[in-house]
Coordinates of C-alpha atoms in Angstrom, one line a residue:
X1 CA -45.1 -15.0 -25.4
X2 CA -43.7 -11.5 -25.8
X3 CA -44.0 -10.9 -22.0
X4 CA -42.1 -14.0 -21.2
X5 CA -39.1 -12.8 -23.3
X6 CA -39.2 -9.4 -21.7
X7 CA -39.4 -11.0 -18.3
X8 CA -36.5 -13.3 -19.0
X9 CA -34.4 -10.4 -20.3
X10 CA -35.2 -8.4 -17.2
X11 CA -34.4 -11.3 -15.0
X12 CA -31.1 -11.9 -16.8
X13 CA -30.1 -8.2 -16.4
X14 CA -31.0 -8.3 -12.7
X15 CA -28.9 -11.4 -12.2
X16 CA -25.9 -9.8 -14.0
X17 CA -26.2 -6.6 -11.9
X18 CA -26.5 -8.7 -8.7
X19 CA -23.4 -10.8 -9.7
X20 CA -21.4 -7.7 -10.4
X21 CA -22.4 -6.1 -7.1
X22 CA -21.5 -9.3 -5.2
X23 CA -18.1 -9.4 -6.9
X24 CA -17.4 -5.8 -6.1
X25 CA -18.3 -6.3 -2.4
X26 CA -16.1 -9.4 -2.1
X27 CA -13.1 -8.3 -4.2
X28 CA -11.2 -6.1 -1.7
X29 CA -11.0 -8.8 1.0
X30 CA -10.4 -11.6 -1.5
X31 CA -7.2 -9.9 -2.8
X32 CA -5.5 -9.2 0.6
X33 CA -3.2 -11.2 2.7
X34 CA -4.2 -13.5 5.6
X35 CA -3.1 -11.3 8.4
X36 CA -5.8 -9.0 9.8
X37 CA -5.3 -5.3 10.4
X38 CA -7.5 -2.8 12.2
X39 CA -10.0 -1.3 9.8
X40 CA -9.0 2.2 10.9
X41 CA -5.2 1.7 10.6
X42 CA -3.3 3.8 8.1
X43 CA 0.3 4.6 7.2
X44 CA 1.6 8.0 6.1
X45 CA 4.8 9.7 5.1
X46 CA 5.7 12.4 7.7
X47 CA 8.6 13.8 5.6
X48 CA 9.1 14.8 2.9
X49 CA 5.8 16.4 2.0
X50 CA 3.9 15.9 -1.2
X51 CA 5.3 18.3 -3.9
X52 CA 8.5 19.1 -1.9
X53 CA 11.9 19.5 -3.5
X54 CA 14.9 17.8 -1.9
X55 CA 18.5 18.4 -2.8
X56 CA 20.2 16.1 -5.4
X57 CA 23.5 14.4 -4.7
X58 CA 22.9 13.8 -1.0
X59 CA 20.7 11.6 1.1
X60 CA 17.5 13.0 2.6
X61 CA 15.4 11.6 5.5
X62 CA 12.1 9.8 4.9
X63 CA 10.0 9.6 8.0
X64 CA 7.3 6.8 8.3
X65 CA 4.1 7.3 10.2
X66 CA 1.6 4.7 11.3
X67 CA -1.7 5.0 13.2
X68 CA -3.7 2.3 15.1
X69 CA -1.1 -0.4 14.5
X70 CA 2.3 -1.2 15.9
X71 CA 5.6 -1.9 14.2
X72 CA 7.3 -5.3 14.7
X73 CA 10.3 -6.8 12.8
X74 CA 9.8 -9.3 10.1
X75 CA 9.3 -12.8 11.4
X76 CA 7.5 -11.5 14.5
X77 CA 3.9 -12.5 14.4
X78 CA 2.0 -10.3 16.9
X79 CA -1.6 -9.0 16.5
X80 CA -2.0 -5.6 14.8
X81 CA 1.6 -5.2 13.9
X82 CA 3.7 -5.2 10.7
X83 CA 6.7 -3.5 9.2
X84 CA 7.2 -0.8 6.6
X85 CA 8.0 -1.1 2.9
X86 CA 8.8 2.0 0.9
X87 CA 7.7 1.9 -2.7
X88 CA 9.6 4.2 -5.1
X89 CA 8.3 5.1 -8.6
X90 CA 5.9 2.1 -8.7
X91 CA 2.2 1.3 -8.1
X92 CA 1.1 -0.9 -5.2
X93 CA 1.9 -4.6 -5.8
X94 CA -0.6 -7.4 -5.6
X95 CA -2.1 -7.4 -2.1
X96 CA -2.3 -11.2 -1.7
X97 CA 1.4 -11.9 -2.5
X98 CA 4.8 -11.2 -0.8
X99 CA 6.0 -7.6 -1.4
X100 CA 8.9 -7.7 -3.9
X101 CA 12.4 -6.8 -2.7
X102 CA 14.2 -4.7 -5.2
X103 CA 15.4 -1.1 -5.8
X104 CA 11.7 0.0 -6.1
X105 CA 10.4 -2.0 -3.1
X106 CA 12.6 -1.3 0.0
X107 CA 12.0 -3.5 3.0
X108 CA 12.4 -2.2 6.6
X109 CA 12.2 -5.6 8.3
X110 CA 14.1 -4.6 11.4
X111 CA 11.2 -2.3 12.4
X112 CA 12.7 1.0 11.1
X113 CA 10.4 4.0 11.1
X114 CA 12.7 6.3 9.0
X115 CA 15.5 6.0 6.5
X116 CA 17.9 8.0 4.5
X117 CA 17.2 7.9 0.8
X118 CA 19.1 9.2 -2.2
X119 CA 17.4 9.5 -5.6
X120 CA 18.6 10.7 -9.0
X121 CA 17.5 14.2 -10.1
X122 CA 13.9 14.3 -11.4
X123 CA 10.3 13.7 -10.3
X124 CA 9.7 10.7 -8.1
X125 CA 6.8 9.0 -6.2
X126 CA 7.1 7.3 -2.8
X127 CA 4.5 5.4 -0.9
X128 CA 4.5 3.2 2.2
X129 CA 2.9 -0.3 2.4
X130 CA 2.8 -2.3 5.6
X131 CA 3.6 -6.0 5.5
X132 CA 3.1 -8.8 8.0
X133 CA 5.7 -11.1 9.4
X134 CA 6.1 -12.7 6.0
X135 CA 6.1 -9.4 3.9
X136 CA 2.5 -9.9 2.8
X137 CA 0.1 -6.9 3.0
X138 CA -2.5 -7.0 5.7
X139 CA -6.3 -7.5 5.3
X140 CA -7.4 -4.8 4.8
X141 CA -4.1 -3.4 3.3
X142 CA -2.5 -0.6 5.2
X143 CA -0.7 1.9 3.0
X144 CA 0.0 5.6 2.6
X145 CA -1.1 8.1 0.0
X146 CA 1.4 8.1 -2.9
X147 CA 3.3 11.4 -2.8
X148 CA 5.4 13.1 -5.4
X149 CA 8.8 14.7 -4.7
X150 CA 11.3 16.5 -6.8
X151 CA 15.1 15.9 -6.6
X152 CA 17.0 19.0 -7.8

């Protein structure tokens, strides 16, 4: 009888571990948009650089980079394309929903690959996130590293 209890406990633990592993393997795809992206695609910020200081009181250029995908305006549904969104002082939004449009989530739906940005003095983070023709992140999501800049 004692062996049955130990066997049942071991089986329960094995099932819990298997369920956790299955959830971990499925989760990234389950929380992404419906539009596929190449697995090797990535976005990056070409300028400014991480840790760089930019002058306060005047706009500075932010240059968007993208590899293994193309840029297309919003509303244009073409394979392996999307458009940039610049995230300012926020974390990545939910990957299965439309990217918000506000002062922290700037949309570049005309296919822009750079912008002029003016931020108040202080420490800021910026990050790129690609969106499909409907502003929803791709599957897998294509985004840049979050960088920190200083405005002085």
